[in-house]
PDB file of C-alpha atoms in Angstrom:
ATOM      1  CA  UNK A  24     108.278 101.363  73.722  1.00  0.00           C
ATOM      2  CA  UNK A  25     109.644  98.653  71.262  1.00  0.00           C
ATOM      3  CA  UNK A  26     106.696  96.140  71.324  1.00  0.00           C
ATOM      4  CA  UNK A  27     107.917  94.163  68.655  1.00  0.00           C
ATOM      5  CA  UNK A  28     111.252  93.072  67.253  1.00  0.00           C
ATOM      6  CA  UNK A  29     111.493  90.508  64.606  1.00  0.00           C
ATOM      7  CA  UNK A  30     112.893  89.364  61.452  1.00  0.00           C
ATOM      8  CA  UNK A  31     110.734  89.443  58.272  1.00  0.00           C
ATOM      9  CA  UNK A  32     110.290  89.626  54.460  1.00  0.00           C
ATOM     10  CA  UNK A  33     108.826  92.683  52.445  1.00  0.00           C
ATOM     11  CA  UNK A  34     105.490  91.219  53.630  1.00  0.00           C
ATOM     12  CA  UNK A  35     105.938  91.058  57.095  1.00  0.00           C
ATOM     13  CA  UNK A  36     106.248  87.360  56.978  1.00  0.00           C
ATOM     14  CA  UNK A  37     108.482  86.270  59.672  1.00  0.00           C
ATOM     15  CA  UNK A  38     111.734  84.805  58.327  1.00  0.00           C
ATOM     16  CA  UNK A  39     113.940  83.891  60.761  1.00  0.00           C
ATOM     17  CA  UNK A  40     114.472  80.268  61.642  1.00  0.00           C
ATOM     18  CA  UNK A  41     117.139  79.970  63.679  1.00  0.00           C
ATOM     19  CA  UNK A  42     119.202  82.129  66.166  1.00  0.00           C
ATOM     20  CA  UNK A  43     122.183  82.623  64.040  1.00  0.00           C
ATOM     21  CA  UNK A  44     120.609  82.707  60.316  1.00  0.00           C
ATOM     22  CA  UNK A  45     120.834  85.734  58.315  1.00  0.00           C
ATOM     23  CA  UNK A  46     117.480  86.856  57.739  1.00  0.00           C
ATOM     24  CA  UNK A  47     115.818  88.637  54.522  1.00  0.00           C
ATOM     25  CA  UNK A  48     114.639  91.850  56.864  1.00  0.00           C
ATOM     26  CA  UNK A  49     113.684  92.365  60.123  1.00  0.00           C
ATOM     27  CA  UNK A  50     110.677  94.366  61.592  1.00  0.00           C
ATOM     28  CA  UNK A  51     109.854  96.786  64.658  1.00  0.00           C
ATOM     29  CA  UNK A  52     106.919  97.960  65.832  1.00  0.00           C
ATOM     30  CA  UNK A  53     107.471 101.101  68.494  1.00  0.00           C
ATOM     31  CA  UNK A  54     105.131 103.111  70.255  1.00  0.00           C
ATOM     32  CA  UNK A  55     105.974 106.782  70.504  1.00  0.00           C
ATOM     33  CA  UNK A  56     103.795 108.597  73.499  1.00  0.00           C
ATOM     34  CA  UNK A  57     104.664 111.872  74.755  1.00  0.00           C
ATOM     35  CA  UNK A  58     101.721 114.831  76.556  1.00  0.00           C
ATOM     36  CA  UNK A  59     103.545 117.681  74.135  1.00  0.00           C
ATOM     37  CA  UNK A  60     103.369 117.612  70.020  1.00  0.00           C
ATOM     38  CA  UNK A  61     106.584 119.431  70.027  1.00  0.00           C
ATOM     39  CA  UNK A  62     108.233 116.392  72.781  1.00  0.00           C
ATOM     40  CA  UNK A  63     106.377 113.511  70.730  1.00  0.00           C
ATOM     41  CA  UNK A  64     107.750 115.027  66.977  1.00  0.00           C
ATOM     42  CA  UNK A  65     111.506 115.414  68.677  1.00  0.00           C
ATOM     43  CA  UNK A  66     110.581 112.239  69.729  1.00  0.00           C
ATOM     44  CA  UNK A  67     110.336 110.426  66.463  1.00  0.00           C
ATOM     45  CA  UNK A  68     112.936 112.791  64.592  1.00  0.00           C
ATOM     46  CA  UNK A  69     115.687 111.250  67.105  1.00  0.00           C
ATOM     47  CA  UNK A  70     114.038 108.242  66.531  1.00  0.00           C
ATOM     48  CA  UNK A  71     114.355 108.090  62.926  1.00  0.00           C
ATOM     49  CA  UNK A  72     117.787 110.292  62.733  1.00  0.00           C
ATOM     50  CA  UNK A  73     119.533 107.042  64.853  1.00  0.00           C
ATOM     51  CA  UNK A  74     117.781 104.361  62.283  1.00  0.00           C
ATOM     52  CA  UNK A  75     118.771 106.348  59.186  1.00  0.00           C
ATOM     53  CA  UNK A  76     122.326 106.630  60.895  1.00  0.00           C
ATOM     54  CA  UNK A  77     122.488 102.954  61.263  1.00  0.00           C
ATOM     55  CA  UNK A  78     121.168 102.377  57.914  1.00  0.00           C
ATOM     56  CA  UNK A  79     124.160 104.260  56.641  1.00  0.00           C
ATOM     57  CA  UNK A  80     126.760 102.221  58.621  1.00  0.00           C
ATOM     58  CA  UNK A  81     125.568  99.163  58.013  1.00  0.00           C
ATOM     59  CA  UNK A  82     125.119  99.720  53.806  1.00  0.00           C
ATOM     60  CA  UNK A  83     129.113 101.115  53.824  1.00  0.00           C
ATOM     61  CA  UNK A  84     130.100  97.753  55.783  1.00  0.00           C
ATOM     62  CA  UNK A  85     127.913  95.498  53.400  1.00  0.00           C
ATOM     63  CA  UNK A  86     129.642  97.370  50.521  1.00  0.00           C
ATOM     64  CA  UNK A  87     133.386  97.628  51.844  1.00  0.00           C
ATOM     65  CA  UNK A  88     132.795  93.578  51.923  1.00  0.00           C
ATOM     66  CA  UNK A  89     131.326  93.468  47.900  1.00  0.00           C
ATOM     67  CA  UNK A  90     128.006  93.108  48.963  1.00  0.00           C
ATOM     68  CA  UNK A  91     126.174  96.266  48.027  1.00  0.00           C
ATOM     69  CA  UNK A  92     122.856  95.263  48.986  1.00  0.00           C
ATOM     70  CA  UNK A  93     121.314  98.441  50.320  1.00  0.00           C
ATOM     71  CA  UNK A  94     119.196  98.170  53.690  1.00  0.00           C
ATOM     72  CA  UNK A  95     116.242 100.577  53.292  1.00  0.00           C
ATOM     73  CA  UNK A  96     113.744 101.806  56.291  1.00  0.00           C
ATOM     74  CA  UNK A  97     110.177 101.609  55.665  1.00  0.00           C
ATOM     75  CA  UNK A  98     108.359 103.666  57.775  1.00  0.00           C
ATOM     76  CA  UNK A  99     104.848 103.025  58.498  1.00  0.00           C
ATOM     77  CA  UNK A 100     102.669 105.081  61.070  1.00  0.00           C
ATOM     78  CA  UNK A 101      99.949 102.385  62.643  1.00  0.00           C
ATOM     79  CA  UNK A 102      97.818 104.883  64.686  1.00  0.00           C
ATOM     80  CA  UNK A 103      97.622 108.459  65.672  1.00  0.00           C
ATOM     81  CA  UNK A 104      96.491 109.142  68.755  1.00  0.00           C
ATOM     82  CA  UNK A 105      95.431 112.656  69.459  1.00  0.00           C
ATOM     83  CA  UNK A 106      97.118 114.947  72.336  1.00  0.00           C
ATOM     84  CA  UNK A 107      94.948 117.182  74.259  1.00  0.00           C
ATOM     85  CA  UNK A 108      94.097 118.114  77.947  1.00  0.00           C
ATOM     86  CA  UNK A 109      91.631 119.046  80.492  1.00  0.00           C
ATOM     87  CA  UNK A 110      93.141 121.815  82.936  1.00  0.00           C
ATOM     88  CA  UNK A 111      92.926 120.460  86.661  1.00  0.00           C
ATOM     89  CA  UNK A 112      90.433 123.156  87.590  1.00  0.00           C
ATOM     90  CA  UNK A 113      88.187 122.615  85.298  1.00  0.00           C
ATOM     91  CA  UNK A 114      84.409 121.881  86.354  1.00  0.00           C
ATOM     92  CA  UNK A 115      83.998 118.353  84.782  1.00  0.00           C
ATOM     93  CA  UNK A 116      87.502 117.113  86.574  1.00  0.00           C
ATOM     94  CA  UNK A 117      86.817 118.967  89.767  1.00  0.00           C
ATOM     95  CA  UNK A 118      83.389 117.375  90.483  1.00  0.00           C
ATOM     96  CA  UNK A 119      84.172 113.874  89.414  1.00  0.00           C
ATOM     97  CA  UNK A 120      87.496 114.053  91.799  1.00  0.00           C
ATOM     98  CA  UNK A 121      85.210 115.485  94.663  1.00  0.00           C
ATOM     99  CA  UNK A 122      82.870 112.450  94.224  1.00  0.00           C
ATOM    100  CA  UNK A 123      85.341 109.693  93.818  1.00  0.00           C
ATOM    101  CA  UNK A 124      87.307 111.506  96.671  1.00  0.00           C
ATOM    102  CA  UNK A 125      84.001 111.700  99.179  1.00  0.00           C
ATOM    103  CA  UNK A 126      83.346 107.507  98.019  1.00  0.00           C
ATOM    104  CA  UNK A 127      86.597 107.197  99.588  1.00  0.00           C
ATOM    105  CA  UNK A 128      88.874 106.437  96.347  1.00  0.00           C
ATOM    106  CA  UNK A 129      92.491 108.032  95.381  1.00  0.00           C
ATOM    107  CA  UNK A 130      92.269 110.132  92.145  1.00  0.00           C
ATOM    108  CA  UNK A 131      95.531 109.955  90.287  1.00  0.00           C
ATOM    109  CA  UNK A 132      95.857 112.991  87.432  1.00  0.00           C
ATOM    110  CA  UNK A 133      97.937 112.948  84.562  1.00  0.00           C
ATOM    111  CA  UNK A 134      98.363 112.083  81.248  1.00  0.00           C
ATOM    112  CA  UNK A 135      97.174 109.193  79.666  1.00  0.00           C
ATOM    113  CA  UNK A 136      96.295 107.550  76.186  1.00  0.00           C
ATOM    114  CA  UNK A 137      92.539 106.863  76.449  1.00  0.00           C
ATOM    115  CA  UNK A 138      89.496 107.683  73.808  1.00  0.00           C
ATOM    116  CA  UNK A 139      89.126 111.063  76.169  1.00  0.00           C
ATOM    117  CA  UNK A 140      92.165 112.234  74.318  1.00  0.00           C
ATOM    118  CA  UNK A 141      89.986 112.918  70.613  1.00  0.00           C
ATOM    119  CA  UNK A 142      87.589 114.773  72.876  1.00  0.00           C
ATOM    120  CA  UNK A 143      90.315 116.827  74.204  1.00  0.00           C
ATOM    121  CA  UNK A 144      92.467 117.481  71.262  1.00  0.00           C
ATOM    122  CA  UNK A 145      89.078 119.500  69.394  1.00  0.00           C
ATOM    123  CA  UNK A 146      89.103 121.144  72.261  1.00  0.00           C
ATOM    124  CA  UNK A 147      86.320 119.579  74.203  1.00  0.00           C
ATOM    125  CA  UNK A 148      86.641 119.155  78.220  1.00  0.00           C
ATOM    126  CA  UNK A 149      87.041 115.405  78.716  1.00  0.00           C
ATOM    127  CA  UNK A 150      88.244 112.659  81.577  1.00  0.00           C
ATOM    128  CA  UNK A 151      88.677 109.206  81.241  1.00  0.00           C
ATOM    129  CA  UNK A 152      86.240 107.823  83.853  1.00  0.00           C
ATOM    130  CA  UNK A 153      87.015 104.753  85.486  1.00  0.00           C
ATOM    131  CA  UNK A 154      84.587 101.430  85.247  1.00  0.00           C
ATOM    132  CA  UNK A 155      85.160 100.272  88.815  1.00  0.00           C
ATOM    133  CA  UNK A 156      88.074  98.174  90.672  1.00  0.00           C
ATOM    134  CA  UNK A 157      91.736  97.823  90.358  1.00  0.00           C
ATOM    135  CA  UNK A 158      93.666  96.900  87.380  1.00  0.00           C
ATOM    136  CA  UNK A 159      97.613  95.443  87.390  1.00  0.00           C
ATOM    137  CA  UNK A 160     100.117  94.656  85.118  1.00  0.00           C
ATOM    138  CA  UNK A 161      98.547  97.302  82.413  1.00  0.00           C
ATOM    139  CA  UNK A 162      99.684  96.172  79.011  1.00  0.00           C
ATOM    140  CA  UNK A 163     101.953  93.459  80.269  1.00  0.00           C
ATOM    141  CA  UNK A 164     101.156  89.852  79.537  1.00  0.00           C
ATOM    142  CA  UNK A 165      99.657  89.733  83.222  1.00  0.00           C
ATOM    143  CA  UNK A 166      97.392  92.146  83.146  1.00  0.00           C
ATOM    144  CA  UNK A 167      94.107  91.623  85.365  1.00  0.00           C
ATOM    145  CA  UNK A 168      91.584  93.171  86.671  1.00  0.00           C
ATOM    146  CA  UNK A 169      89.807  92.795  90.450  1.00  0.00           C
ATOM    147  CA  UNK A 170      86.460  94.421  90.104  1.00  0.00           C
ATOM    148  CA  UNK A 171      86.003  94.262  94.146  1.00  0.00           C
ATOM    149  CA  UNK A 172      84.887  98.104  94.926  1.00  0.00           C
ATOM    150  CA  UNK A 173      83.234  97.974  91.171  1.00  0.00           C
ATOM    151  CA  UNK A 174      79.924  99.206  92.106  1.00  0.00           C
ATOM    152  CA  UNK A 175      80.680 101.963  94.764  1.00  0.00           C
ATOM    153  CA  UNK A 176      83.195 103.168  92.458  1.00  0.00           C
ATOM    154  CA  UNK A 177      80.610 103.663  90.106  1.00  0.00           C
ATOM    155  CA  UNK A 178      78.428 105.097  92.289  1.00  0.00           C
ATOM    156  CA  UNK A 179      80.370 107.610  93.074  1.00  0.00           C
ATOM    157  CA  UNK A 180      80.851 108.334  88.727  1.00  0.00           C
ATOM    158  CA  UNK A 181      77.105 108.174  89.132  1.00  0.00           C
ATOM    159  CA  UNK A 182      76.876 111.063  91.204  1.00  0.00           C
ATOM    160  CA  UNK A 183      79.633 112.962  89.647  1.00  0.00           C
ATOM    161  CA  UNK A 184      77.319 113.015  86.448  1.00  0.00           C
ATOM    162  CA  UNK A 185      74.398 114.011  88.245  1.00  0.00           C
ATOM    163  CA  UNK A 186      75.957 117.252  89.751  1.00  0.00           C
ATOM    164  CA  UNK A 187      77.253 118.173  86.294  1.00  0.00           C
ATOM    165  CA  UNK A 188      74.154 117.304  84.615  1.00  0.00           C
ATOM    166  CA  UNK A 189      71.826 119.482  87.102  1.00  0.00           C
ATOM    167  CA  UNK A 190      73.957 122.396  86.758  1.00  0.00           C
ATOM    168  CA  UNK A 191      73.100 122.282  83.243  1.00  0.00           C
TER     169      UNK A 191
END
């Protein structure tokens, strides 16, 4: 995902002030996500391959014209999620699927990037539990949240920690 385009100095400033003005540098801010190391790191190589690439055409154009003012990438990791997973059969995701399933909700598996994920990754079982209700619009400037169901839906988390904890 490209979050964030825009153009700014070596401090991040944004420089741009109109449509058609040449700015001092430009900025973007992208969010690399994959379930597999090896998928996320071929990922970013392509990633970075196409922007050095581009670099490189656009610094022999600036100097066929007499203006050999190199453009340079910066690259600058903001966070580091960890990759891991729980297998599908696994105690801790069976039960609390059973109980959600028996309260009467849909369990949708699959991967996800949620603070389960540092559990997972040192190689602790984990699940992202859910806090009740129905959310829309995730990440989008209309995202919202309808906490009818809330309570029964935790509940039935409740009870899923129960049965793990008695078997204990």
């Amino acid at each position: 995902n490209v979050g964030v385009i825009s153009s700014a100095g070596d401090d991040s400033r944004v420089m741009g002030t109109s449509v058609n003005t040449i700015t001092a540098g430009a900025a973007a801010q992208v969010d690399l996500r994959s379930a597999g190391r090896a998928e996320l790191e071929a990922l970013e190589a392509h990633l970075l391959k196409s922007a050095e690439e581009a670099l490189a055409e656009e610094n022999a154009w600036t100097k066929e014209r007499g203006k050999n003012v190199p453009v340079r990438l910066v690259k600058e990791l903001v966070g580091d999620r960890p990759l891991g997973r729980t297998a599908e059969d696994h105690e801790l995701v069976r039960v609390v699927r059973e109980e959600l399933e028996r309260a009467g909700f849909r369990v949708a598996l699959g991967p996800s990037s949620t603070d389960a994920n540092a559990a997972m990754a040192a190689g602790i079982p984990a699940v992202c539990l859910s806090y009740g209700g129905k959310g829309s619009g995730v990440h989008g400037t209309d995202e919202a949240h309808d906490t009818a169901g809330r309570l029964q839906e935790l509940d039935a988390v409740r009870a899923a920690l129960f049965r793990l904890a008695k078997r204990r």
